[in-house]
Amino acid sequence: MINQIFFFYFSAVIVAMSLLAITRRNVMHGVLYMLLLFFHIAGLYLFLNAEFISAVQIIVYAGAIMVLFLFVIMLLNLREDIRKKQFLAIWPMGLLVSSGILMVILMSMLTIRIGASGIWGIAQIERVTQTAAVGTVLYTQYLFPFEVASLVLLVAIIGAVVLAKKRIK
Amino acid sequence: MMFETAMFGIPQWLWTIGLIIVKIAVVLGAVMLHVAYATYFERKVIGRMQNRLGPMVVGPYGLLQPIADGIKSFFKEDIIPTNADKPIFFMAPVLGLMAALSSLAVVPFFNHFVIADINIGLLFLFAMSSLAVYGVILGGWSSNSKFSFLGSLRASAQVISYEVPLGLSLVGVMLMSGSLNITEIVNAQSRYPGGMYITAQWLGFFVFVVSAIAETNRSPFDLPEAEQELIAGFFTEYSGMRFALFFMAEYTGMIIMCSIAVLCFLGGWTIPPFVLKLLPFLGAVPGVVWFIMKFYACMFFYYWIRATLPRYRYDQLMAIGWKVLIPLALANIVVTAAIKFLLHHGGQQ
């Protein structure tokens, strides 16, 4: 019962915050609503007994990525979103793409099936703590995908450095 | 467990909530007192180091100076710039102080005295210390002033850069103790032969100290508020109580960083086992005394550094963070992990 109340609260706020974040014309306000959104996602993780993921959500998204967003907004000195014809004229295209994505999400939601639960039940996770559970699974069962993901990120970092250094030769 | 009746017919959960509220009150009172007197001792210590007396007028040896400062800032006019983004301008100092104060929830000051003994205590501290920068950034941006703006721009780049070595420097401690729970880290240290992780993690401690000073925007890395260039940096436009809130957030941040240093590297409320074997009567001293002694030493170090070193240039600050501290912290992790692996598996597998 209490879990459902909290789930309803978190999901309602998440929806409201994401709507507010994309409708604000002041970029800074949009970013701040997104910050609140990340906090509520972290709260949702906490209710799923995923304390490690929830802390990482705050550290990575709220603490690093949003600060980077703010940094870019301040560097470009954006206050209000500009309302220019060349940006607004293509709105039917945007509507088409986003409704297509919505269709895909709806279709996948309708065909979703809950698989068999593995060994990591709530009792097991509470015994070994979630941090240890994530570490164990990530470094044994999913080691290869994990390494591939880190390699992809490394490529992105090197790419950024190369692009930034292009002018100096 | 929820509706068990414990003492005096009061249900157990009410006792738990009451205990938590009492703990919050005690911690908040102690920390706020320390914040007030940290400013006093900073002025005294730096004064002595510069051959001055420091505050001497209000009360004996100027002891009532922090109280006078507090009352003064409370009654000062609260000036708001005309073009400020008002909601964010009001929110920024509160957000900064809130992030700093909520970190106190997971700091154990002595054995079993912690508001929330959670499994991810160290990660919670990282999360909150990375949120503290929002107060600085939003305060600087919403003031709509060039000085504040430049100050907060510097602050955001600095804090993002130094969060990385700060986190990495503590990975060695996590590896050695095998836990993220701060109480368990301290207990693991008291089982460790040296009694303090600083002996094995000296490199991690060095990286931690430098990045903690940068993360709290203290001298010699206080570029966000460099007086000669930016007046006061991000809080130039703030006055009265809002200014005092920024000040409290900064000093609470220092207190948190010193507490992490004491808990993760200096053994927290315990003393090394070999010292206890040599001088057994020291075991009668309550743990909080050791904690406070180590903590004051760390706070003194902050002041000492401030009185000794000149401010770094901005490019030097970035170079130290990315080219020195992060590689050192990564090397420390690799060496610690390798040694732990060798000790546990004896080199086979």
Short mmCIF file of C-alpha atoms in Angstrom, two decimals:
data_model
loop_
_atom_site.label_atom_id
_atom_site.label_comp_id
_atom_site.label_asym_id
_atom_site.label_seq_id
_atom_site.Cartn_x
_atom_site.Cartn_y
_atom_site.Cartn_z
CA MET A 1 0.00 0.00 0.00
CA ILE A 2 2.58 2.55 1.12
CA ASN A 3 4.85 1.42 -1.72
CA GLN A 4 2.09 2.10 -4.23
CA ILE A 5 1.44 5.56 -2.82
CA PHE A 6 5.11 6.43 -3.14
CA PHE A 7 5.32 4.93 -6.61
CA PHE A 8 2.33 7.01 -7.69
CA TYR A 9 3.86 10.15 -6.19
CA PHE A 10 7.25 9.60 -7.84
CA SER A 11 5.84 8.74 -11.26
CA ALA A 12 3.36 11.63 -11.21
CA VAL A 13 6.13 14.08 -10.33
CA ILE A 14 8.43 12.58 -12.97
CA VAL A 15 5.80 13.11 -15.67
CA ALA A 16 5.01 16.64 -14.44
CA MET A 17 8.68 17.60 -14.22
CA SER A 18 9.52 16.32 -17.67
CA LEU A 19 6.61 18.30 -19.12
CA LEU A 20 7.76 21.42 -17.29
CA ALA A 21 11.36 20.88 -18.39
CA ILE A 22 10.51 20.86 -22.10
CA THR A 23 7.94 23.68 -22.01
CA ARG A 24 9.95 26.36 -20.14
CA ARG A 25 11.31 29.07 -22.41
CA ASN A 26 13.95 29.98 -19.85
CA VAL A 27 16.66 27.37 -20.37
CA MET A 28 17.94 27.57 -16.81
CA HIS A 29 14.49 26.85 -15.37
CA GLY A 30 14.15 23.87 -17.71
CA VAL A 31 17.43 22.47 -16.44
CA LEU A 32 16.34 22.92 -12.83
CA TYR A 33 13.10 21.02 -13.42
CA MET A 34 15.21 18.28 -14.96
CA LEU A 35 17.30 18.25 -11.76
CA LEU A 36 14.15 17.63 -9.71
CA LEU A 37 13.21 14.92 -12.21
CA PHE A 38 16.53 13.13 -11.58
CA PHE A 39 15.94 13.26 -7.82
CA HIS A 40 12.60 11.57 -8.22
CA ILE A 41 14.05 8.90 -10.49
CA ALA A 42 16.64 8.25 -7.78
CA GLY A 43 13.84 7.95 -5.24
CA LEU A 44 12.11 5.42 -7.46
CA TYR A 45 15.31 3.34 -7.61
CA LEU A 46 15.56 3.50 -3.83
CA PHE A 47 12.10 1.97 -3.54
CA LEU A 48 13.25 -0.89 -5.77
CA ASN A 49 16.03 -1.69 -3.25
CA ALA A 50 18.59 -0.36 -5.75
CA GLU A 51 20.50 1.94 -3.43
CA PHE A 52 23.72 1.87 -5.47
CA ILE A 53 21.97 2.78 -8.74
CA SER A 54 20.10 5.53 -6.93
CA ALA A 55 23.30 7.09 -5.54
CA VAL A 56 25.00 6.80 -8.93
CA GLN A 57 21.97 8.45 -10.54
CA ILE A 58 22.48 11.49 -8.30
CA ILE A 59 26.28 11.55 -8.61
CA VAL A 60 26.42 11.11 -12.39
CA TYR A 61 23.29 12.86 -13.63
CA ALA A 62 22.61 15.54 -11.02
CA GLY A 63 26.21 16.06 -9.94
CA ALA A 64 28.08 15.89 -13.23
CA ILE A 65 25.89 15.95 -16.34
CA MET A 66 23.49 18.68 -15.19
CA VAL A 67 26.41 20.79 -13.96
CA LEU A 68 27.90 20.41 -17.43
CA PHE A 69 24.56 21.53 -18.93
CA LEU A 70 24.57 24.59 -16.67
CA PHE A 71 28.17 25.27 -17.62
CA VAL A 72 27.33 25.23 -21.33
CA ILE A 73 24.25 27.42 -20.80
CA MET A 74 26.35 29.96 -18.91
CA LEU A 75 29.19 29.78 -21.42
CA LEU A 76 26.82 30.54 -24.30
CA ASN A 77 24.99 33.09 -22.12
CA LEU A 78 21.52 31.79 -22.98
CA ARG A 79 18.60 33.43 -21.19
CA GLU A 80 15.43 32.89 -23.18
CA ASP A 81 14.98 30.44 -26.00
CA ILE A 82 14.94 32.32 -29.26
CA ARG A 83 11.74 32.08 -31.31
CA LYS A 84 13.05 32.10 -34.87
CA LYS A 85 11.10 31.12 -37.94
CA GLN A 86 13.76 28.72 -39.24
CA PHE A 87 13.52 26.71 -36.01
CA LEU A 88 9.74 26.75 -35.79
CA ALA A 89 8.91 25.99 -39.45
CA ILE A 90 9.86 22.32 -39.20
CA TRP A 91 7.48 21.43 -36.36
CA PRO A 92 5.42 18.88 -38.43
CA MET A 93 8.61 16.88 -38.95
CA GLY A 94 9.25 16.87 -35.21
CA LEU A 95 5.70 15.79 -34.50
CA LEU A 96 6.05 12.92 -36.99
CA VAL A 97 9.28 11.64 -35.46
CA SER A 98 8.10 11.92 -31.87
CA SER A 99 4.76 10.21 -32.54
CA GLY A 100 6.69 7.43 -34.30
CA ILE A 101 8.83 6.98 -31.17
CA LEU A 102 5.68 7.01 -29.04
CA MET A 103 4.19 4.27 -31.24
CA VAL A 104 7.29 2.10 -30.79
CA ILE A 105 7.14 2.58 -27.00
CA LEU A 106 3.43 1.75 -26.87
CA MET A 107 3.87 -1.34 -29.00
CA SER A 108 6.72 -2.61 -26.85
CA MET A 109 4.65 -1.93 -23.73
CA LEU A 110 1.76 -3.99 -25.04
CA THR A 111 3.94 -6.98 -25.85
CA ILE A 112 5.96 -6.90 -22.62
CA ARG A 113 6.29 -10.20 -20.77
CA ILE A 114 7.77 -10.63 -17.29
CA GLY A 115 10.52 -13.25 -17.45
CA ALA A 116 11.47 -15.80 -14.83
CA SER A 117 13.14 -14.19 -11.81
CA GLY A 118 16.82 -15.05 -11.32
CA ILE A 119 18.82 -15.67 -8.16
CA TRP A 120 18.93 -12.00 -7.23
CA GLY A 121 15.73 -11.74 -5.22
CA ILE A 122 15.20 -9.03 -2.62
CA ALA A 123 16.32 -11.30 0.24
CA GLN A 124 19.57 -12.16 -1.55
CA ILE A 125 20.30 -8.51 -2.37
CA GLU A 126 19.63 -7.42 1.21
CA ARG A 127 22.07 -10.09 2.38
CA VAL A 128 25.02 -9.13 0.17
CA THR A 129 24.08 -5.41 -0.34
CA GLN A 130 23.18 -4.11 -3.75
CA THR A 131 26.61 -2.60 -4.40
CA ALA A 132 28.24 -6.02 -4.12
CA ALA A 133 25.47 -7.60 -6.21
CA VAL A 134 25.90 -5.11 -9.07
CA GLY A 135 29.68 -5.49 -8.93
CA THR A 136 29.55 -9.28 -8.98
CA VAL A 137 27.13 -9.49 -11.89
CA LEU A 138 28.85 -6.75 -13.87
CA TYR A 139 32.34 -8.22 -13.55
CA THR A 140 31.51 -11.89 -14.07
CA GLN A 141 28.34 -12.51 -16.07
CA TYR A 142 28.32 -9.27 -18.09
CA LEU A 143 32.05 -8.60 -18.24
CA PHE A 144 32.22 -8.51 -22.05
CA PRO A 145 29.31 -6.07 -22.60
CA PHE A 146 30.71 -3.93 -19.78
CA GLU A 147 34.13 -3.75 -21.43
CA VAL A 148 32.54 -3.00 -24.82
CA ALA A 149 30.57 -0.14 -23.26
CA SER A 150 33.67 1.31 -21.64
CA LEU A 151 35.55 1.04 -24.95
CA VAL A 152 32.74 2.96 -26.70
CA LEU A 153 32.99 5.70 -24.07
CA LEU A 154 36.78 5.80 -24.48
CA VAL A 155 36.35 6.27 -28.23
CA ALA A 156 33.98 9.16 -27.56
CA ILE A 157 36.47 10.81 -25.19
CA ILE A 158 39.35 10.45 -27.65
CA GLY A 159 37.10 11.77 -30.42
CA ALA A 160 36.29 14.85 -28.35
CA VAL A 161 39.97 15.48 -27.66
CA VAL A 162 40.82 15.11 -31.37
CA LEU A 163 38.06 17.53 -32.37
CA ALA A 164 39.16 20.06 -29.76
CA LYS A 165 42.81 19.81 -30.79
CA LYS A 166 42.14 20.09 -34.54
CA ARG A 167 43.23 23.70 -34.84
CA ILE A 168 46.56 23.18 -33.09
CA LYS A 169 48.89 21.27 -35.38
CA MET B 1 8.31 -4.69 14.50
CA MET B 2 6.24 -1.75 13.41
CA PHE B 3 3.69 -1.83 16.24
CA GLU B 4 5.70 -3.48 19.00
CA THR B 5 5.34 -1.65 22.26
CA ALA B 6 8.63 -0.92 23.94
CA MET B 7 9.25 1.22 27.00
CA PHE B 8 6.44 3.10 28.80
CA GLY B 9 3.84 1.82 26.38
CA ILE B 10 5.17 4.01 23.59
CA PRO B 11 5.43 2.13 20.27
CA GLN B 12 8.88 1.23 18.96
CA TRP B 13 8.65 3.29 15.76
CA LEU B 14 7.89 6.44 17.78
CA TRP B 15 11.04 5.80 19.84
CA THR B 16 13.06 5.42 16.64
CA ILE B 17 11.73 8.66 15.17
CA GLY B 18 12.26 10.49 18.46
CA LEU B 19 15.83 9.22 18.67
CA ILE B 20 16.54 10.35 15.11
CA ILE B 21 15.15 13.83 15.83
CA VAL B 22 17.27 14.13 18.99
CA LYS B 23 20.36 13.04 17.03
CA ILE B 24 19.63 15.58 14.28
CA ALA B 25 19.28 18.33 16.89
CA VAL B 26 22.56 17.37 18.59
CA VAL B 27 24.51 17.13 15.31
CA LEU B 28 23.04 20.35 13.92
CA GLY B 29 23.76 22.24 17.14
CA ALA B 30 27.33 20.97 17.36
CA VAL B 31 28.06 21.63 13.69
CA MET B 32 26.57 25.13 13.68
CA LEU B 33 28.64 26.01 16.75
CA HIS B 34 31.72 24.67 14.97
CA VAL B 35 30.86 26.69 11.85
CA ALA B 36 30.64 29.88 13.93
CA TYR B 37 33.89 29.24 15.76
CA ALA B 38 35.68 27.94 12.66
CA THR B 39 35.46 31.50 11.30
CA TYR B 40 36.84 32.85 14.59
CA PHE B 41 39.74 30.41 14.70
CA GLU B 42 40.49 30.97 11.05
CA ARG B 43 40.92 34.69 11.71
CA LYS B 44 42.93 34.02 14.87
CA VAL B 45 45.24 31.43 13.30
CA ILE B 46 45.88 33.43 10.15
CA GLY B 47 46.35 36.55 12.27
CA ARG B 48 48.99 34.84 14.39
CA MET B 49 50.73 33.46 11.32
CA GLN B 50 50.89 36.98 9.89
CA ASN B 51 52.13 38.46 13.19
CA ARG B 52 48.76 40.07 14.04
CA LEU B 53 46.41 39.40 16.93
CA GLY B 54 43.22 38.66 14.98
CA PRO B 55 39.83 39.64 16.49
CA MET B 56 40.35 41.06 19.98
CA VAL B 57 37.58 43.61 20.58
CA VAL B 58 34.28 41.76 21.16
CA GLY B 59 34.51 39.82 24.42
CA PRO B 60 37.70 38.43 26.01
CA TYR B 61 40.22 37.62 23.22
CA GLY B 62 37.43 38.42 20.76
CA LEU B 63 35.60 35.23 21.68
CA LEU B 64 32.16 36.71 21.03
CA GLN B 65 33.10 37.88 17.52
CA PRO B 66 31.22 35.10 15.63
CA ILE B 67 28.04 35.86 17.59
CA ALA B 68 28.37 39.57 16.81
CA ASP B 69 28.93 38.71 13.12
CA GLY B 70 25.86 36.50 13.10
CA ILE B 71 23.62 39.15 14.66
CA LYS B 72 24.99 41.80 12.31
CA SER B 73 24.35 39.77 9.15
CA PHE B 74 20.87 38.88 10.41
CA PHE B 75 19.82 42.51 10.78
CA LYS B 76 21.44 43.80 7.60
CA GLU B 77 19.34 44.91 4.68
CA ASP B 78 18.67 42.15 2.16
CA ILE B 79 19.46 43.70 -1.22
CA ILE B 80 18.14 42.01 -4.36
CA PRO B 81 19.44 43.16 -7.77
CA THR B 82 16.69 44.53 -10.05
CA ASN B 83 17.43 42.19 -12.94
CA ALA B 84 17.98 39.11 -10.81
CA ASP B 85 16.09 35.90 -11.49
CA LYS B 86 14.32 36.14 -8.14
CA PRO B 87 13.16 32.56 -7.41
CA ILE B 88 16.59 31.16 -8.25
CA PHE B 89 18.31 34.02 -6.42
CA PHE B 90 16.36 33.15 -3.25
CA MET B 91 16.84 29.42 -3.67
CA ALA B 92 20.58 29.28 -4.40
CA PRO B 93 22.05 29.81 -0.89
CA VAL B 94 19.43 27.51 0.65
CA LEU B 95 20.24 24.80 -1.89
CA GLY B 96 23.96 25.08 -1.13
CA LEU B 97 23.46 24.85 2.64
CA MET B 98 20.92 22.04 2.28
CA ALA B 99 23.34 19.88 0.30
CA ALA B 100 26.10 20.51 2.86
CA LEU B 101 23.91 19.81 5.89
CA SER B 102 22.32 16.63 4.51
CA SER B 103 25.80 15.08 4.21
CA LEU B 104 25.95 15.19 8.01
CA ALA B 105 23.26 12.50 8.14
CA VAL B 106 25.72 9.72 7.28
CA VAL B 107 28.81 10.94 9.18
CA PRO B 108 29.46 8.81 12.30
CA PHE B 109 31.08 11.02 14.95
CA PHE B 110 31.78 8.14 17.29
CA ASN B 111 30.84 4.49 17.51
CA HIS B 112 27.10 3.95 16.87
CA PHE B 113 26.41 7.69 16.77
CA VAL B 114 25.18 8.33 13.25
CA ILE B 115 21.80 9.62 12.11
CA ALA B 116 21.46 7.19 9.19
CA ASP B 117 23.78 4.18 9.08
CA ILE B 118 23.31 3.38 5.39
CA ASN B 119 25.22 0.92 3.22
CA ILE B 120 26.19 3.50 0.64
CA GLY B 121 27.36 6.18 3.10
CA LEU B 122 30.43 7.16 1.10
CA LEU B 123 28.47 7.40 -2.16
CA PHE B 124 25.87 9.55 -0.40
CA LEU B 125 28.65 11.91 0.66
CA PHE B 126 29.90 12.13 -2.94
CA ALA B 127 26.38 12.82 -4.18
CA MET B 128 25.81 15.61 -1.68
CA SER B 129 29.23 17.21 -2.18
CA SER B 130 28.58 17.26 -5.93
CA LEU B 131 25.22 18.94 -5.33
CA ALA B 132 26.79 21.70 -3.22
CA VAL B 133 28.00 23.34 -6.43
CA TYR B 134 24.43 24.15 -7.47
CA GLY B 135 24.24 26.86 -4.82
CA VAL B 136 27.38 28.45 -6.26
CA ILE B 137 26.37 28.15 -9.92
CA LEU B 138 22.76 29.25 -9.50
CA GLY B 139 23.69 32.09 -7.15
CA GLY B 140 26.20 33.43 -9.63
CA TRP B 141 23.93 33.03 -12.64
CA SER B 142 20.78 34.50 -11.10
CA SER B 143 22.54 37.63 -9.77
CA ASN B 144 22.86 38.89 -13.36
CA SER B 145 26.22 40.48 -12.65
CA LYS B 146 29.48 39.98 -14.52
CA PHE B 147 31.56 39.27 -11.43
CA SER B 148 29.13 36.72 -10.04
CA PHE B 149 28.77 35.15 -13.45
CA LEU B 150 32.51 34.70 -13.98
CA GLY B 151 32.86 33.38 -10.44
CA SER B 152 30.21 30.71 -10.92
CA LEU B 153 31.57 29.79 -14.36
CA ARG B 154 34.94 29.13 -12.76
CA ALA B 155 33.33 27.27 -9.89
CA SER B 156 31.41 24.86 -12.12
CA ALA B 157 34.49 23.93 -14.17
CA GLN B 158 36.59 23.56 -11.03
CA VAL B 159 34.14 21.38 -9.15
CA ILE B 160 33.50 19.06 -12.12
CA SER B 161 37.25 18.63 -12.56
CA TYR B 162 38.02 17.95 -8.93
CA GLU B 163 35.11 15.65 -8.21
CA VAL B 164 36.84 12.99 -10.29
CA PRO B 165 40.11 12.77 -8.28
CA LEU B 166 38.12 13.19 -5.04
CA GLY B 167 36.07 10.10 -5.83
CA LEU B 168 39.00 8.12 -7.21
CA SER B 169 41.19 8.86 -4.18
CA LEU B 170 38.68 7.14 -1.91
CA VAL B 171 38.44 4.02 -4.11
CA GLY B 172 41.64 2.76 -2.47
CA VAL B 173 39.96 3.01 0.93
CA MET B 174 36.88 1.20 -0.40
CA LEU B 175 39.11 -1.57 -1.78
CA MET B 176 40.97 -2.02 1.50
CA SER B 177 37.88 -2.01 3.70
CA GLY B 178 35.59 -3.78 1.23
CA SER B 179 32.64 -1.58 2.17
CA LEU B 180 30.95 1.73 1.46
CA ASN B 181 29.46 1.96 4.94
CA ILE B 182 31.50 4.51 6.88
CA THR B 183 31.14 2.79 10.24
CA GLU B 184 32.44 -0.40 8.67
CA ILE B 185 35.35 1.46 7.06
CA VAL B 186 36.40 2.73 10.50
CA ASN B 187 36.02 -0.74 12.05
CA ALA B 188 38.08 -2.27 9.22
CA GLN B 189 40.78 0.30 9.94
CA SER B 190 40.98 -0.64 13.61
CA ARG B 191 41.51 -4.28 12.54
CA TYR B 192 44.24 -3.22 10.12
CA PRO B 193 47.79 -3.49 11.61
CA GLY B 194 48.65 0.20 11.12
CA GLY B 195 45.32 1.30 12.59
CA MET B 196 44.98 4.05 10.00
CA TYR B 197 44.65 3.77 6.25
CA ILE B 198 46.91 6.79 5.77
CA THR B 199 49.92 4.47 6.15
CA ALA B 200 49.03 2.38 3.11
CA GLN B 201 46.93 4.97 1.30
CA TRP B 202 49.30 7.93 1.62
CA LEU B 203 49.02 8.62 -2.10
CA GLY B 204 45.24 8.48 -1.92
CA PHE B 205 45.33 10.79 1.11
CA PHE B 206 47.46 13.32 -0.76
CA VAL B 207 45.09 13.32 -3.74
CA PHE B 208 42.11 13.54 -1.39
CA VAL B 209 43.48 16.52 0.53
CA VAL B 210 44.29 18.54 -2.59
CA SER B 211 40.97 17.83 -4.25
CA ALA B 212 39.01 18.43 -1.03
CA ILE B 213 40.54 21.91 -0.79
CA ALA B 214 39.61 22.56 -4.42
CA GLU B 215 36.13 21.08 -4.02
CA THR B 216 35.31 23.39 -1.11
CA ASN B 217 36.70 26.39 -3.07
CA ARG B 218 39.27 27.19 -0.40
CA SER B 219 42.60 28.93 -0.80
CA PRO B 220 44.91 28.25 -2.72
CA PHE B 221 42.16 27.09 -5.10
CA ASP B 222 39.63 29.81 -4.23
CA LEU B 223 39.43 31.11 -7.80
CA PRO B 224 35.61 31.30 -7.82
CA GLU B 225 35.80 34.08 -5.25
CA ALA B 226 39.21 35.56 -6.09
CA GLU B 227 38.89 38.97 -4.36
CA GLN B 228 41.38 40.89 -6.48
CA GLU B 229 39.72 39.87 -9.74
CA LEU B 230 36.05 39.21 -8.96
CA ILE B 231 35.27 41.20 -5.76
CA ALA B 232 33.69 38.18 -4.05
CA GLY B 233 32.92 35.94 -7.02
CA PHE B 234 29.59 34.18 -7.09
CA PHE B 235 28.13 35.88 -4.00
CA THR B 236 29.07 39.46 -4.88
CA GLU B 237 25.40 40.51 -5.11
CA TYR B 238 24.30 38.78 -1.92
CA SER B 239 23.94 40.61 1.37
CA GLY B 240 22.67 40.09 4.88
CA MET B 241 21.44 36.66 5.85
CA ARG B 242 21.72 35.18 2.35
CA PHE B 243 25.41 36.03 2.33
CA ALA B 244 25.73 34.35 5.74
CA LEU B 245 24.03 31.23 4.35
CA PHE B 246 26.70 30.95 1.63
CA PHE B 247 29.33 31.34 4.31
CA MET B 248 27.75 28.63 6.46
CA ALA B 249 27.56 26.30 3.44
CA GLU B 250 31.26 26.81 2.75
CA TYR B 251 32.30 26.08 6.32
CA THR B 252 29.95 23.11 6.63
CA GLY B 253 31.55 21.78 3.45
CA MET B 254 34.97 22.09 5.08
CA ILE B 255 33.69 20.27 8.17
CA ILE B 256 32.37 17.44 5.98
CA MET B 257 35.65 17.12 4.07
CA CYS B 258 37.65 17.05 7.33
CA SER B 259 35.27 14.41 8.72
CA ILE B 260 35.74 12.24 5.62
CA ALA B 261 39.51 12.59 5.94
CA VAL B 262 39.38 11.57 9.60
CA LEU B 263 36.98 8.67 9.03
CA CYS B 264 38.52 7.21 5.87
CA PHE B 265 42.24 7.83 6.39
CA LEU B 266 42.93 8.64 10.05
CA GLY B 267 40.96 5.92 11.80
CA GLY B 268 37.90 7.92 12.91
CA TRP B 269 37.13 7.54 16.61
CA THR B 270 39.63 4.69 17.10
CA ILE B 271 43.35 4.82 17.90
CA PRO B 272 45.87 2.40 16.36
CA PRO B 273 46.00 -1.00 18.15
CA PHE B 274 49.76 -0.81 18.80
CA VAL B 275 49.33 2.50 20.63
CA LEU B 276 46.61 0.91 22.74
CA LYS B 277 48.94 -2.01 23.52
CA LEU B 278 51.72 0.34 24.65
CA LEU B 279 49.48 2.69 26.65
CA PRO B 280 46.42 0.65 27.70
CA PHE B 281 44.92 3.45 29.83
CA LEU B 282 44.14 5.39 26.61
CA GLY B 283 41.32 2.90 26.00
CA ALA B 284 39.30 4.68 28.70
CA VAL B 285 39.20 7.90 26.65
CA PRO B 286 35.86 8.16 24.81
CA GLY B 287 36.11 7.81 21.03
CA VAL B 288 34.63 11.21 20.31
CA VAL B 289 37.72 12.84 21.85
CA TRP B 290 40.00 11.16 19.29
CA PHE B 291 37.63 12.08 16.51
CA ILE B 292 37.55 15.74 17.55
CA MET B 293 41.33 15.94 17.98
CA LYS B 294 41.96 14.54 14.50
CA PHE B 295 39.21 16.73 13.10
CA TYR B 296 40.69 19.93 14.59
CA ALA B 297 44.09 19.00 13.18
CA CYS B 298 42.51 18.74 9.70
CA MET B 299 40.70 22.07 10.10
CA PHE B 300 43.96 23.68 11.21
CA PHE B 301 45.58 22.32 8.05
CA TYR B 302 43.02 24.23 5.97
CA TYR B 303 43.97 27.49 7.71
CA TRP B 304 47.67 26.71 7.59
CA ILE B 305 47.52 26.16 3.82
CA ARG B 306 45.54 29.37 3.38
CA ALA B 307 48.09 31.42 5.28
CA THR B 308 51.04 29.79 3.49
CA LEU B 309 50.33 29.41 -0.21
CA PRO B 310 49.46 32.03 -2.84
CA ARG B 311 46.52 31.39 -5.15
CA TYR B 312 47.07 29.25 -8.24
CA ARG B 313 46.38 30.47 -11.76
CA TYR B 314 43.33 28.99 -13.45
CA ASP B 315 45.29 26.98 -16.03
CA GLN B 316 47.55 25.66 -13.25
CA LEU B 317 44.45 24.57 -11.32
CA MET B 318 43.13 22.61 -14.31
CA ALA B 319 46.56 21.13 -15.06
CA ILE B 320 46.98 19.92 -11.45
CA GLY B 321 43.55 18.31 -11.49
CA TRP B 322 43.67 16.52 -14.82
CA LYS B 323 47.38 15.89 -15.38
CA VAL B 324 48.63 15.16 -11.86
CA LEU B 325 45.87 14.16 -9.45
CA ILE B 326 43.77 11.88 -11.69
CA PRO B 327 46.75 9.80 -12.95
CA LEU B 328 48.09 9.55 -9.37
CA ALA B 329 44.69 8.41 -8.08
CA LEU B 330 44.35 5.84 -10.88
CA ALA B 331 47.86 4.50 -10.19
CA ASN B 332 46.93 4.23 -6.50
CA ILE B 333 43.83 2.19 -7.39
CA VAL B 334 45.78 -0.20 -9.62
CA VAL B 335 48.52 -0.76 -7.01
CA THR B 336 46.03 -1.19 -4.14
CA ALA B 337 43.90 -3.64 -6.13
CA ALA B 338 46.97 -5.65 -7.20
CA ILE B 339 48.30 -5.91 -3.64
CA LYS B 340 44.90 -6.88 -2.30
CA PHE B 341 44.59 -9.56 -4.98
CA LEU B 342 48.05 -10.95 -4.17
CA LEU B 343 47.35 -11.01 -0.44
CA HIS B 344 44.00 -12.74 -0.85
CA HIS B 345 44.85 -15.26 -3.56
CA GLY B 346 48.58 -15.62 -2.94
CA GLY B 347 49.30 -14.86 -6.60
CA GLN B 348 47.53 -17.96 -7.91
CA GLN B 349 44.35 -18.32 -9.95
#
